[in-house]
mmCIF file of C-alpha atoms and ligand atoms in Angstrom:
data_model
loop_
_atom_site.group_PDB
_atom_site.id
_atom_site.type_symbol
_atom_site.label_atom_id
_atom_site.label_comp_id
_atom_site.label_asym_id
_atom_site.label_seq_id
_atom_site.Cartn_x
_atom_site.Cartn_y
_atom_site.Cartn_z
ATOM 1 C CA MET A 1 45.513 125.291 -41.363
ATOM 2 C CA LYS A 2 46.875 122.196 -39.512
ATOM 3 C CA TYR A 3 44.554 119.182 -39.404
ATOM 4 C CA LEU A 4 44.868 116.529 -36.939
ATOM 5 C CA VAL A 5 42.979 113.573 -38.715
ATOM 6 C CA THR A 6 42.220 110.337 -36.810
ATOM 7 C CA GLY A 7 41.814 107.138 -38.642
ATOM 8 C CA GLY A 8 43.462 108.640 -41.719
ATOM 9 C CA ALA A 9 44.702 105.329 -42.983
ATOM 10 C CA GLY A 10 41.210 103.907 -43.327
ATOM 11 C CA PHE A 11 38.650 104.270 -46.254
ATOM 12 C CA ILE A 12 37.201 107.587 -45.731
ATOM 13 C CA GLY A 13 40.047 109.105 -43.598
ATOM 14 C CA SER A 14 42.644 108.404 -46.322
ATOM 15 C CA ALA A 15 40.225 110.016 -49.152
ATOM 16 C CA PHE A 16 39.906 112.898 -46.757
ATOM 17 C CA VAL A 17 43.698 113.305 -46.319
ATOM 18 C CA ARG A 18 44.263 112.896 -50.079
ATOM 19 C CA LEU A 19 41.597 115.689 -50.772
ATOM 20 C CA VAL A 20 43.077 118.081 -48.309
ATOM 21 C CA MET A 21 46.660 117.489 -49.509
ATOM 22 C CA ARG A 22 45.413 118.068 -53.111
ATOM 23 C CA THR A 23 43.238 121.115 -52.645
ATOM 24 C CA GLN A 24 44.787 123.037 -49.842
ATOM 25 C CA PRO A 25 48.529 123.836 -50.775
ATOM 26 C CA SER A 26 49.160 125.550 -47.462
ATOM 27 C CA ALA A 27 47.371 122.859 -45.181
ATOM 28 C CA ARG A 28 49.337 120.548 -42.874
ATOM 29 C CA VAL A 29 47.951 117.147 -41.978
ATOM 30 C CA VAL A 30 48.852 114.958 -38.975
ATOM 31 C CA ASN A 31 47.370 111.438 -39.207
ATOM 32 C CA LEU A 32 46.905 109.563 -36.054
ATOM 33 C CA ASP A 33 46.146 105.948 -36.743
ATOM 34 C CA LYS A 34 46.488 102.589 -34.884
ATOM 35 C CA LEU A 35 46.693 100.688 -38.075
ATOM 36 C CA THR A 36 44.074 97.952 -37.268
ATOM 37 C CA TYR A 37 43.067 95.488 -39.755
ATOM 38 C CA ALA A 38 41.183 98.524 -41.599
ATOM 39 C CA GLY A 39 44.322 100.785 -41.646
ATOM 40 C CA ASN A 40 46.397 100.665 -44.521
ATOM 41 C CA LEU A 41 49.279 102.908 -45.338
ATOM 42 C CA GLU A 42 49.220 101.949 -48.865
ATOM 43 C CA ASN A 43 46.098 104.210 -49.199
ATOM 44 C CA LEU A 44 48.383 107.303 -48.521
ATOM 45 C CA THR A 45 51.422 106.510 -50.631
ATOM 46 C CA SER A 46 50.482 109.610 -52.678
ATOM 47 C CA VAL A 47 51.039 111.912 -49.857
ATOM 48 C CA ALA A 48 53.696 109.746 -47.613
ATOM 49 C CA SER A 49 56.556 111.725 -48.616
ATOM 50 C CA ASP A 50 55.083 115.348 -48.584
ATOM 51 C CA ALA A 51 56.723 117.377 -45.968
ATOM 52 C CA ARG A 52 53.230 118.885 -45.012
ATOM 53 C CA TYR A 53 52.143 115.202 -43.904
ATOM 54 C CA THR A 54 53.044 113.598 -40.716
ATOM 55 C CA PHE A 55 52.095 110.023 -39.700
ATOM 56 C CA VAL A 56 51.752 109.102 -36.017
ATOM 57 C CA HIS A 57 51.125 105.423 -35.254
ATOM 58 C CA GLY A 58 48.938 105.082 -32.058
ATOM 59 C CA ASP A 59 45.728 104.549 -30.365
ATOM 60 C CA ILE A 60 43.164 107.113 -29.812
ATOM 61 C CA CYS A 61 42.227 105.486 -26.395
ATOM 62 C CA ASP A 62 46.017 106.080 -25.169
ATOM 63 C CA LYS A 63 45.672 109.324 -23.141
ATOM 64 C CA THR A 64 49.218 110.025 -22.815
ATOM 65 C CA LEU A 65 49.791 109.826 -26.565
ATOM 66 C CA VAL A 66 46.834 111.825 -27.551
ATOM 67 C CA ASP A 67 47.531 114.579 -24.966
ATOM 68 C CA SER A 68 51.164 114.665 -26.314
ATOM 69 C CA VAL A 69 50.199 114.673 -29.882
ATOM 70 C CA MET A 70 47.714 117.620 -29.165
ATOM 71 C CA ARG A 71 50.456 119.630 -27.136
ATOM 72 C CA GLU A 72 53.248 118.968 -29.729
ATOM 73 C CA GLN A 73 51.414 119.304 -32.959
ATOM 74 C CA LYS A 74 49.029 122.102 -32.046
ATOM 75 C CA PRO A 75 46.395 121.303 -34.637
ATOM 76 C CA ASP A 76 43.758 123.990 -35.591
ATOM 77 C CA VAL A 77 41.055 121.430 -36.574
ATOM 78 C CA VAL A 78 40.516 117.814 -35.483
ATOM 79 C CA VAL A 79 38.612 115.624 -37.774
ATOM 80 C CA HIS A 80 37.762 112.312 -35.941
ATOM 81 C CA PHE A 81 37.113 109.425 -38.383
ATOM 82 C CA ALA A 82 38.868 106.615 -36.283
ATOM 83 C CA ALA A 83 36.334 103.919 -35.347
ATOM 84 C CA GLU A 84 35.751 100.232 -35.541
ATOM 85 C CA SER A 85 33.245 100.717 -38.476
ATOM 86 C CA HIS A 86 31.691 97.464 -39.432
ATOM 87 C CA VAL A 87 28.183 96.266 -38.118
ATOM 88 C CA ASP A 88 29.012 92.513 -38.684
ATOM 89 C CA ARG A 89 32.298 92.606 -36.868
ATOM 90 C CA SER A 90 30.567 94.654 -34.058
ATOM 91 C CA ILE A 91 28.068 91.678 -33.723
ATOM 92 C CA LEU A 92 30.687 89.209 -33.716
ATOM 93 C CA SER A 93 33.050 91.104 -31.390
ATOM 94 C CA PRO A 94 31.673 94.305 -29.730
ATOM 95 C CA ALA A 95 34.537 94.975 -27.288
ATOM 96 C CA PRO A 96 36.835 96.773 -29.625
ATOM 97 C CA VAL A 97 33.959 98.685 -31.092
ATOM 98 C CA ILE A 98 32.919 100.057 -27.471
ATOM 99 C CA GLU A 99 36.478 100.700 -26.548
ATOM 100 C CA THR A 100 37.512 102.620 -29.808
ATOM 101 C CA ASN A 101 34.202 104.274 -30.662
ATOM 102 C CA LEU A 102 33.189 105.536 -27.134
ATOM 103 C CA ILE A 103 36.392 105.657 -24.951
ATOM 104 C CA GLY A 104 38.581 106.695 -27.986
ATOM 105 C CA THR A 105 36.144 109.588 -28.685
ATOM 106 C CA PHE A 106 36.122 110.424 -24.984
ATOM 107 C CA THR A 107 39.863 110.486 -24.739
ATOM 108 C CA LEU A 108 40.106 112.915 -27.910
ATOM 109 C CA LEU A 109 37.477 115.137 -26.640
ATOM 110 C CA GLU A 110 39.096 115.446 -23.111
ATOM 111 C CA ALA A 111 42.356 116.248 -24.850
ATOM 112 C CA ALA A 112 40.853 118.790 -27.169
ATOM 113 C CA ARG A 113 38.983 120.714 -24.493
ATOM 114 C CA HIS A 114 42.487 121.848 -22.979
ATOM 115 C CA HIS A 115 43.772 122.965 -26.311
ATOM 116 C CA GLY A 116 42.508 125.892 -28.250
ATOM 117 C CA LEU A 117 41.004 124.514 -31.333
ATOM 118 C CA GLN A 118 39.106 126.140 -34.137
ATOM 119 C CA ARG A 119 36.964 123.160 -34.779
ATOM 120 C CA PHE A 120 36.548 119.414 -33.416
ATOM 121 C CA HIS A 121 34.675 117.617 -36.164
ATOM 122 C CA HIS A 122 33.093 114.297 -35.281
ATOM 123 C CA VAL A 123 32.481 112.018 -38.164
ATOM 124 C CA SER A 124 28.985 110.150 -37.341
ATOM 125 C CA THR A 125 26.705 108.088 -39.318
ATOM 126 C CA ASP A 126 22.932 107.937 -40.496
ATOM 127 C CA GLU A 127 22.858 104.522 -38.653
ATOM 128 C CA VAL A 128 22.170 106.441 -35.477
ATOM 129 C CA TYR A 129 18.650 107.030 -36.660
ATOM 130 C CA GLY A 130 18.003 103.258 -37.220
ATOM 131 C CA SER A 131 15.576 101.949 -39.635
ATOM 132 C CA ILE A 132 13.160 104.371 -40.887
ATOM 133 C CA ASP A 133 9.762 103.412 -42.656
ATOM 134 C CA SER A 134 9.063 104.793 -46.341
ATOM 135 C CA PRO A 135 8.487 107.473 -47.224
ATOM 136 C CA HIS A 136 9.979 109.162 -44.069
ATOM 137 C CA GLU A 137 13.518 110.631 -44.120
ATOM 138 C CA ALA A 138 15.615 111.572 -41.062
ATOM 139 C CA ASP A 139 16.549 115.277 -40.568
ATOM 140 C CA GLU A 140 19.057 116.113 -37.921
ATOM 141 C CA ASP A 141 16.380 116.293 -35.110
ATOM 142 C CA TYR A 142 15.090 112.744 -35.913
ATOM 143 C CA PRO A 143 15.123 110.610 -32.788
ATOM 144 C CA PHE A 144 18.012 107.782 -32.455
ATOM 145 C CA HIS A 145 16.909 104.209 -32.667
ATOM 146 C CA THR A 146 20.081 101.936 -32.796
ATOM 147 C CA SER A 147 20.205 98.141 -33.621
ATOM 148 C CA SER A 148 23.718 97.057 -33.515
ATOM 149 C CA PRO A 149 26.635 97.533 -31.020
ATOM 150 C CA TYR A 150 28.285 99.674 -33.894
ATOM 151 C CA SER A 151 25.457 102.053 -34.096
ATOM 152 C CA ALA A 152 24.884 102.283 -30.635
ATOM 153 C CA SER A 153 28.466 103.088 -30.022
ATOM 154 C CA LYS A 154 28.327 105.826 -32.738
ATOM 155 C CA ALA A 155 25.060 107.271 -31.229
ATOM 156 C CA GLY A 156 26.874 107.572 -27.894
ATOM 157 C CA SER A 157 30.031 109.129 -29.338
ATOM 158 C CA ASP A 158 27.861 111.514 -31.352
ATOM 159 C CA LEU A 159 26.048 112.681 -28.126
ATOM 160 C CA LEU A 160 29.280 112.882 -26.210
ATOM 161 C CA ALA A 161 30.986 115.208 -28.795
ATOM 162 C CA GLN A 162 27.892 117.458 -28.793
ATOM 163 C CA SER A 163 27.851 117.605 -24.973
ATOM 164 C CA TYR A 164 31.459 119.032 -25.149
ATOM 165 C CA PHE A 165 29.929 121.991 -27.015
ATOM 166 C CA THR A 166 27.142 122.433 -24.773
ATOM 167 C CA THR A 167 29.035 121.909 -21.518
ATOM 168 C CA TYR A 168 32.526 123.191 -22.232
ATOM 169 C CA LYS A 169 32.135 125.309 -25.441
ATOM 170 C CA LEU A 170 34.422 123.226 -27.316
ATOM 171 C CA PRO A 171 33.614 124.106 -31.038
ATOM 172 C CA VAL A 172 32.262 120.795 -31.957
ATOM 173 C CA SER A 173 30.482 120.040 -35.161
ATOM 174 C CA VAL A 174 28.992 116.628 -36.205
ATOM 175 C CA SER A 175 28.233 115.168 -39.646
ATOM 176 C CA ARG A 176 26.192 111.957 -40.257
ATOM 177 C CA ALA A 177 26.746 110.460 -43.488
ATOM 178 C CA SER A 178 25.012 107.410 -45.435
ATOM 179 C CA ASN A 179 26.785 104.490 -46.833
ATOM 180 C CA ASN A 180 30.057 105.439 -48.423
ATOM 181 C CA TYR A 181 31.605 103.631 -51.532
ATOM 182 C CA GLY A 182 34.606 104.154 -53.757
ATOM 183 C CA PRO A 183 38.224 103.328 -54.221
ATOM 184 C CA TYR A 184 40.245 101.857 -51.210
ATOM 185 C CA HIS A 185 37.115 100.357 -49.700
ATOM 186 C CA PHE A 186 38.008 97.425 -47.298
ATOM 187 C CA PRO A 187 36.159 94.423 -48.825
ATOM 188 C CA GLU A 188 34.015 93.532 -45.914
ATOM 189 C CA LYS A 189 31.401 96.131 -46.881
ATOM 190 C CA LEU A 190 28.674 95.441 -49.247
ATOM 191 C CA ILE A 191 30.066 97.031 -52.414
ATOM 192 C CA PRO A 192 33.773 96.199 -52.407
ATOM 193 C CA LEU A 193 32.897 92.739 -51.109
ATOM 194 C CA MET A 194 30.490 92.035 -54.017
ATOM 195 C CA ILE A 195 33.119 93.650 -56.543
ATOM 196 C CA SER A 196 35.983 91.478 -55.326
ATOM 197 C CA ASN A 197 33.920 88.192 -55.050
ATOM 198 C CA ALA A 198 32.342 88.710 -58.489
ATOM 199 C CA MET A 199 35.801 89.457 -59.975
ATOM 200 C CA GLN A 200 36.897 86.078 -58.589
ATOM 201 C CA ASP A 201 33.586 84.163 -59.526
ATOM 202 C CA LYS A 202 32.893 83.566 -55.918
ATOM 203 C CA PRO A 203 29.380 83.546 -54.518
ATOM 204 C CA LEU A 204 27.894 86.951 -53.593
ATOM 205 C CA PRO A 205 26.164 86.427 -50.103
ATOM 206 C CA ILE A 206 22.902 88.419 -49.912
ATOM 207 C CA TYR A 207 21.557 88.712 -46.392
ATOM 208 C CA GLY A 208 17.871 87.670 -46.276
ATOM 209 C CA ASP A 209 15.693 89.032 -49.041
ATOM 210 C CA GLY A 210 18.136 91.760 -50.123
ATOM 211 C CA MET A 211 15.536 94.352 -50.105
ATOM 212 C CA GLN A 212 17.192 96.422 -47.425
ATOM 213 C CA ILE A 213 17.657 99.985 -48.539
ATOM 214 C CA ARG A 214 20.806 102.061 -48.227
ATOM 215 C CA ASP A 215 21.527 105.652 -49.482
ATOM 216 C CA TRP A 216 24.776 105.524 -51.401
ATOM 217 C CA LEU A 217 27.363 108.370 -51.103
ATOM 218 C CA TYR A 218 30.518 108.500 -53.173
ATOM 219 C CA VAL A 219 33.413 108.922 -50.655
ATOM 220 C CA ASP A 220 34.946 112.141 -52.150
ATOM 221 C CA ASP A 221 31.439 113.780 -52.026
ATOM 222 C CA HIS A 222 31.459 112.835 -48.358
ATOM 223 C CA CYS A 223 34.796 114.373 -47.724
ATOM 224 C CA ARG A 224 33.882 117.591 -49.401
ATOM 225 C CA GLY A 225 30.676 117.654 -47.237
ATOM 226 C CA ILE A 226 33.018 117.364 -44.113
ATOM 227 C CA LEU A 227 35.112 120.267 -45.464
ATOM 228 C CA ALA A 228 31.966 122.315 -46.095
ATOM 229 C CA VAL A 229 30.880 121.686 -42.459
ATOM 230 C CA ILE A 230 34.310 122.715 -41.133
ATOM 231 C CA GLU A 231 34.650 125.723 -43.249
ATOM 232 C CA GLN A 232 31.008 127.157 -43.530
ATOM 233 C CA GLY A 233 28.866 124.985 -40.879
ATOM 234 C CA ARG A 234 28.199 126.316 -37.470
ATOM 235 C CA ALA A 235 29.783 124.945 -34.237
ATOM 236 C CA GLY A 236 27.331 123.138 -31.931
ATOM 237 C CA GLU A 237 25.510 121.871 -35.105
ATOM 238 C CA VAL A 238 24.860 118.537 -36.620
ATOM 239 C CA TYR A 239 24.688 118.130 -40.441
ATOM 240 C CA ASN A 240 23.294 115.106 -42.335
ATOM 241 C CA ILE A 241 25.332 114.130 -45.629
ATOM 242 C CA GLY A 242 23.525 111.705 -47.917
ATOM 243 C CA GLY A 243 24.057 110.687 -51.517
ATOM 244 C CA ASN A 244 20.373 111.309 -52.697
ATOM 245 C CA CYS A 245 20.647 107.583 -54.167
ATOM 246 C CA SER A 246 18.488 104.991 -52.297
ATOM 247 C CA LEU A 247 18.711 101.513 -53.587
ATOM 248 C CA PRO A 248 17.796 97.990 -52.329
ATOM 249 C CA ASN A 249 21.055 95.894 -51.922
ATOM 250 C CA ILE A 250 19.767 93.335 -54.630
ATOM 251 C CA GLU A 251 19.685 96.230 -57.186
ATOM 252 C CA VAL A 252 23.236 97.432 -56.139
ATOM 253 C CA VAL A 253 24.498 93.750 -56.499
ATOM 254 C CA LYS A 254 22.831 93.181 -59.801
ATOM 255 C CA ARG A 255 24.389 96.589 -61.283
ATOM 256 C CA ILE A 256 27.792 95.391 -60.123
ATOM 257 C CA LEU A 257 27.353 92.013 -61.806
ATOM 258 C CA LYS A 258 26.192 93.776 -64.988
ATOM 259 C CA ALA A 259 29.037 96.074 -65.088
ATOM 260 C CA LEU A 260 31.579 93.160 -64.480
ATOM 261 C CA GLY A 261 29.809 91.052 -67.187
ATOM 262 C CA LYS A 262 28.913 88.347 -64.609
ATOM 263 C CA PRO A 263 25.850 86.032 -64.229
ATOM 264 C CA ASP A 264 23.169 86.899 -61.649
ATOM 265 C CA SER A 265 23.564 83.376 -60.586
ATOM 266 C CA LEU A 266 26.513 84.210 -58.485
ATOM 267 C CA MET A 267 24.102 85.762 -55.923
ATOM 268 C CA GLN A 268 23.365 83.368 -52.986
ATOM 269 C CA THR A 269 20.895 84.167 -50.400
ATOM 270 C CA VAL A 270 22.302 83.466 -46.965
ATOM 271 C CA LYS A 271 21.187 83.870 -43.268
ATOM 272 C CA ASP A 272 20.195 87.385 -42.397
ATOM 273 C CA ARG A 273 22.156 89.758 -40.089
ATOM 274 C CA PRO A 274 20.614 89.703 -36.630
ATOM 275 C CA GLY A 275 18.860 93.124 -35.962
ATOM 276 C CA HIS A 276 19.246 94.070 -39.641
ATOM 277 C CA ASP A 277 18.102 97.700 -40.215
ATOM 278 C CA ARG A 278 15.589 97.636 -43.131
ATOM 279 C CA ARG A 279 16.015 101.074 -44.694
ATOM 280 C CA TYR A 280 18.215 104.102 -43.954
ATOM 281 C CA ALA A 281 17.123 107.524 -45.346
ATOM 282 C CA LEU A 282 18.077 110.973 -44.614
ATOM 283 C CA THR A 283 17.876 114.408 -45.983
ATOM 284 C CA ASN A 284 20.712 116.849 -46.835
ATOM 285 C CA THR A 285 18.419 120.011 -46.890
ATOM 286 C CA LYS A 286 20.325 121.717 -44.160
ATOM 287 C CA LEU A 287 23.993 121.245 -45.291
ATOM 288 C CA THR A 288 22.993 122.241 -48.798
ATOM 289 C CA ARG A 289 21.018 125.455 -47.502
ATOM 290 C CA GLU A 290 23.865 126.486 -45.303
ATOM 291 C CA THR A 291 26.892 125.742 -47.588
ATOM 292 C CA GLY A 292 25.499 124.933 -50.899
ATOM 293 C CA TRP A 293 27.186 121.327 -50.965
ATOM 294 C CA GLU A 294 25.501 118.723 -52.862
ATOM 295 C CA PRO A 295 26.649 115.283 -53.855
ATOM 296 C CA GLN A 296 28.126 115.443 -57.440
ATOM 297 C CA MET A 297 28.860 111.894 -58.361
ATOM 298 C CA THR A 298 26.041 109.853 -60.028
ATOM 299 C CA PHE A 299 25.843 106.171 -58.657
ATOM 300 C CA ASP A 300 26.476 104.539 -62.131
ATOM 301 C CA GLU A 301 29.643 106.698 -62.697
ATOM 302 C CA GLY A 302 30.929 106.354 -59.057
ATOM 303 C CA LEU A 303 30.356 102.355 -59.184
ATOM 304 C CA GLN A 304 32.309 102.451 -62.764
ATOM 305 C CA GLN A 305 35.169 104.267 -61.184
ATOM 306 C CA THR A 306 35.160 102.102 -58.103
ATOM 307 C CA ILE A 307 35.169 99.003 -60.303
ATOM 308 C CA GLU A 308 37.973 100.284 -62.374
ATOM 309 C CA TRP A 309 39.985 101.083 -59.273
ATOM 310 C CA TYR A 310 39.552 97.342 -58.039
ATOM 311 C CA ARG A 311 40.647 96.178 -61.549
ATOM 312 C CA ALA A 312 43.698 98.461 -61.551
ATOM 313 C CA ASN A 313 44.828 97.612 -58.326
ATOM 314 C CA PRO A 314 44.954 93.783 -57.897
ATOM 315 C CA GLU A 315 48.117 93.954 -55.598
ATOM 316 C CA TRP A 316 46.144 95.938 -53.109
ATOM 317 C CA VAL A 317 43.210 93.523 -52.939
ATOM 318 C CA ALA A 318 45.474 90.643 -52.904
ATOM 319 C CA ARG A 319 47.458 91.899 -49.830
ATOM 320 C CA VAL A 320 44.154 92.781 -48.113
ATOM 321 C CA PHE A 321 42.713 89.180 -48.752
ATOM 322 C CA SER A 322 46.027 87.532 -47.522
ATOM 323 C CA GLY A 323 45.715 89.205 -44.074
ATOM 324 C CA GLU A 324 43.259 88.474 -41.257
ATOM 325 C CA TYR A 325 40.457 89.228 -43.718
ATOM 326 C CA ARG A 326 40.506 85.404 -44.587
ATOM 327 C CA ASN A 327 39.756 84.523 -40.865
ATOM 328 C CA PHE A 328 36.913 87.100 -40.732
ATOM 329 C CA TYR A 329 35.276 85.875 -43.935
ATOM 330 C CA GLU A 330 35.392 82.340 -42.561
ATOM 331 C CA THR A 331 33.918 83.338 -39.094
ATOM 332 C CA ASN A 332 31.138 85.712 -40.763
ATOM 333 C CA TYR A 333 29.989 83.487 -43.736
ATOM 334 C CA ALA A 334 30.849 79.873 -42.961
ATOM 335 C CA ASN A 335 27.635 79.107 -41.014
ATOM 336 C CA ARG A 336 25.381 81.535 -42.666
HETATM 337 P P1 LIG B 401 37.619 102.164 -41.703
HETATM 338 O O1 LIG B 401 37.246 100.979 -40.822
HETATM 339 O O2 LIG B 401 37.914 101.982 -43.065
HETATM 340 O O3 LIG B 401 38.878 102.910 -41.118
HETATM 341 C C1 LIG B 401 39.193 103.166 -39.652
HETATM 342 C C2 LIG B 401 40.282 103.667 -39.523
HETATM 343 O O4 LIG B 401 40.486 103.949 -38.051
HETATM 344 C C3 LIG B 401 41.690 102.652 -39.654
HETATM 345 O O5 LIG B 401 42.508 103.304 -40.405
HETATM 346 C C4 LIG B 401 41.814 102.227 -38.435
HETATM 347 O O6 LIG B 401 43.315 101.603 -38.235
HETATM 348 C C5 LIG B 401 41.580 103.423 -37.519
HETATM 349 N N1 LIG B 401 41.392 103.035 -36.097
HETATM 350 C C6 LIG B 401 40.609 102.093 -35.618
HETATM 351 N N2 LIG B 401 40.563 102.143 -34.171
HETATM 352 C C7 LIG B 401 41.491 103.024 -33.921
HETATM 353 C C8 LIG B 401 42.108 103.386 -32.630
HETATM 354 N N3 LIG B 401 41.769 102.877 -31.425
HETATM 355 N N4 LIG B 401 42.990 104.556 -32.637
HETATM 356 C C9 LIG B 401 43.443 105.034 -33.830
HETATM 357 N N5 LIG B 401 43.115 104.552 -34.989
HETATM 358 C C10 LIG B 401 42.084 103.571 -35.047
HETATM 359 O O7 LIG B 401 36.474 103.089 -41.461
HETATM 360 P P2 LIG B 401 35.689 104.118 -42.545
HETATM 361 O O8 LIG B 401 34.745 103.315 -43.258
HETATM 362 O O9 LIG B 401 36.805 104.896 -43.357
HETATM 363 O O10 LIG B 401 34.930 104.994 -41.606
HETATM 364 C C11 LIG B 401 35.426 106.255 -40.985
HETATM 365 C C12 LIG B 401 34.408 106.981 -40.148
HETATM 366 O O11 LIG B 401 33.310 107.287 -40.933
HETATM 367 C C13 LIG B 401 33.991 106.133 -38.989
HETATM 368 O O12 LIG B 401 33.806 106.907 -37.861
HETATM 369 C C14 LIG B 401 32.629 105.536 -39.353
HETATM 370 O O13 LIG B 401 31.791 105.388 -38.303
HETATM 371 C C15 LIG B 401 32.102 106.683 -40.246
HETATM 372 N N6 LIG B 401 31.218 106.465 -41.329
HETATM 373 C C16 LIG B 401 31.425 105.401 -42.191
HETATM 374 C C17 LIG B 401 30.497 105.313 -43.215
HETATM 375 C C18 LIG B 401 30.768 104.149 -44.249
HETATM 376 O O14 LIG B 401 30.043 103.829 -45.098
HETATM 377 N N7 LIG B 401 32.065 103.615 -44.187
HETATM 378 C C19 LIG B 401 29.324 105.961 -43.131
HETATM 379 C C20 LIG B 401 29.164 106.999 -42.282
HETATM 380 C C21 LIG B 401 30.060 107.332 -41.427
HETATM 381 P P1 LIG B 402 27.502 97.182 -45.129
HETATM 382 O O1 LIG B 402 28.285 97.452 -46.172
HETATM 383 O O2 LIG B 402 27.785 96.268 -43.917
HETATM 384 O O3 LIG B 402 26.915 98.655 -44.296
HETATM 385 P P2 LIG B 402 25.820 98.821 -43.164
HETATM 386 O O4 LIG B 402 25.563 97.545 -42.614
HETATM 387 O O5 LIG B 402 26.568 99.703 -42.244
HETATM 388 O O6 LIG B 402 24.715 99.645 -43.968
HETATM 389 O O7 LIG B 402 26.029 96.677 -45.629
HETATM 390 C C1 LIG B 402 25.278 97.340 -46.557
HETATM 391 C C2 LIG B 402 23.971 96.380 -46.746
HETATM 392 O O8 LIG B 402 24.367 95.184 -47.309
HETATM 393 C C3 LIG B 402 23.288 96.004 -45.463
HETATM 394 O O9 LIG B 402 21.972 95.975 -45.666
HETATM 395 C C4 LIG B 402 23.848 94.705 -45.303
HETATM 396 C C5 LIG B 402 24.048 94.059 -46.624
HETATM 397 N N1 LIG B 402 25.072 93.042 -46.857
HETATM 398 C C6 LIG B 402 24.749 91.792 -47.453
HETATM 399 O O10 LIG B 402 23.582 91.568 -47.955
HETATM 400 N N2 LIG B 402 25.775 90.984 -47.704
HETATM 401 C C7 LIG B 402 26.980 91.166 -47.082
HETATM 402 O O11 LIG B 402 27.936 90.249 -47.464
HETATM 403 C C8 LIG B 402 27.433 92.332 -46.578
HETATM 404 C C9 LIG B 402 28.802 92.778 -46.047
HETATM 405 C C10 LIG B 402 26.318 93.307 -46.374
#
């Protein structure tokens, strides 16, 4: 089996590459990644010298490059992670989000439809369903209701991918996952930002009242879910992948502070995110029924492992902080 993974140097893509290389001895992986601020080859040092792994540095919006990768590498399966993935950045600067998430996905789909593939798997998100009132949960037929340029771009790419199954019979599958967390997570997202700030005794910025609810999914559980969809799920179908772990943000942050032995007084309420979705909630029933997949990691254990990883990798954190992250942090948080 040969996988073409896009965005394999990012948080979830790199976990997927490491998982495949670890568990499928005869698999080969080609990683196509532009190495934006979020792409980091340090996430892949464990596989970099493996003969089964190939890295291609490039942009999924580059039609010539994508066509040639598809033609020369002849993958059996495409797993499409590459995206601009952060809601706050999409609010500050939507252009790259629209370019990569929509045009990039379109470019890949066009290239894929002219090559015989066993599967084109598109990695989508539960954010396409928008904010959902309690006690409801989204199944795969729940309507889209997007709030941010990020979620709107993911909704567009999700529908575009499905249209290539309906129209061209490209064997597309789509998974919509909830909020991931785990090692190698870029510290712009809630959990790694709070861990790294708390470790440095910096204030922890809580948007609004902190009562927004997210469903937390350990990154390796997500990657196993994607493999379950590719191996056992049906082409033309959509599968939710959730962590069965809904928590308000404030509770997540308090657990981080407790695990690190830091005081709650580090939390600082700041101006809310515009268009902030109050609650995400989804059900995994379809994926579990069809493949037997279930999340394995409990939140407390996953959080402990994540914190331990950040403690054990201060150089990774320091290098991320020394890059453009500093500018982003200033822009996003200075006037909140
Ligand atoms: P990430 O931001 O950590 O990584 C994105 C990767 O894509 C980086 O390696 C980056 O260099 C690469 N990339 C960006 N633009 C590119 C382009 N034009 N060409 C080639 N490569 C490009 O993102 P992530 O958190 O790992 O998310 C991966 C996927 O999973 C995304 O599609 C995201 O929408 C989806 N998703 C994420 C979550 C989450 O909680 N993080 C939840 C559900 C779904
Ligand atoms: P985030 O990790 O950006 O994921 P998403 O917005 O895609 O769900 O944010 C998760 C939640 O945490 C969301 O409700 C916004 C909130 N949040 C804060 O309160 N403070 C922060 O500094 C960040 C980054 C997020």
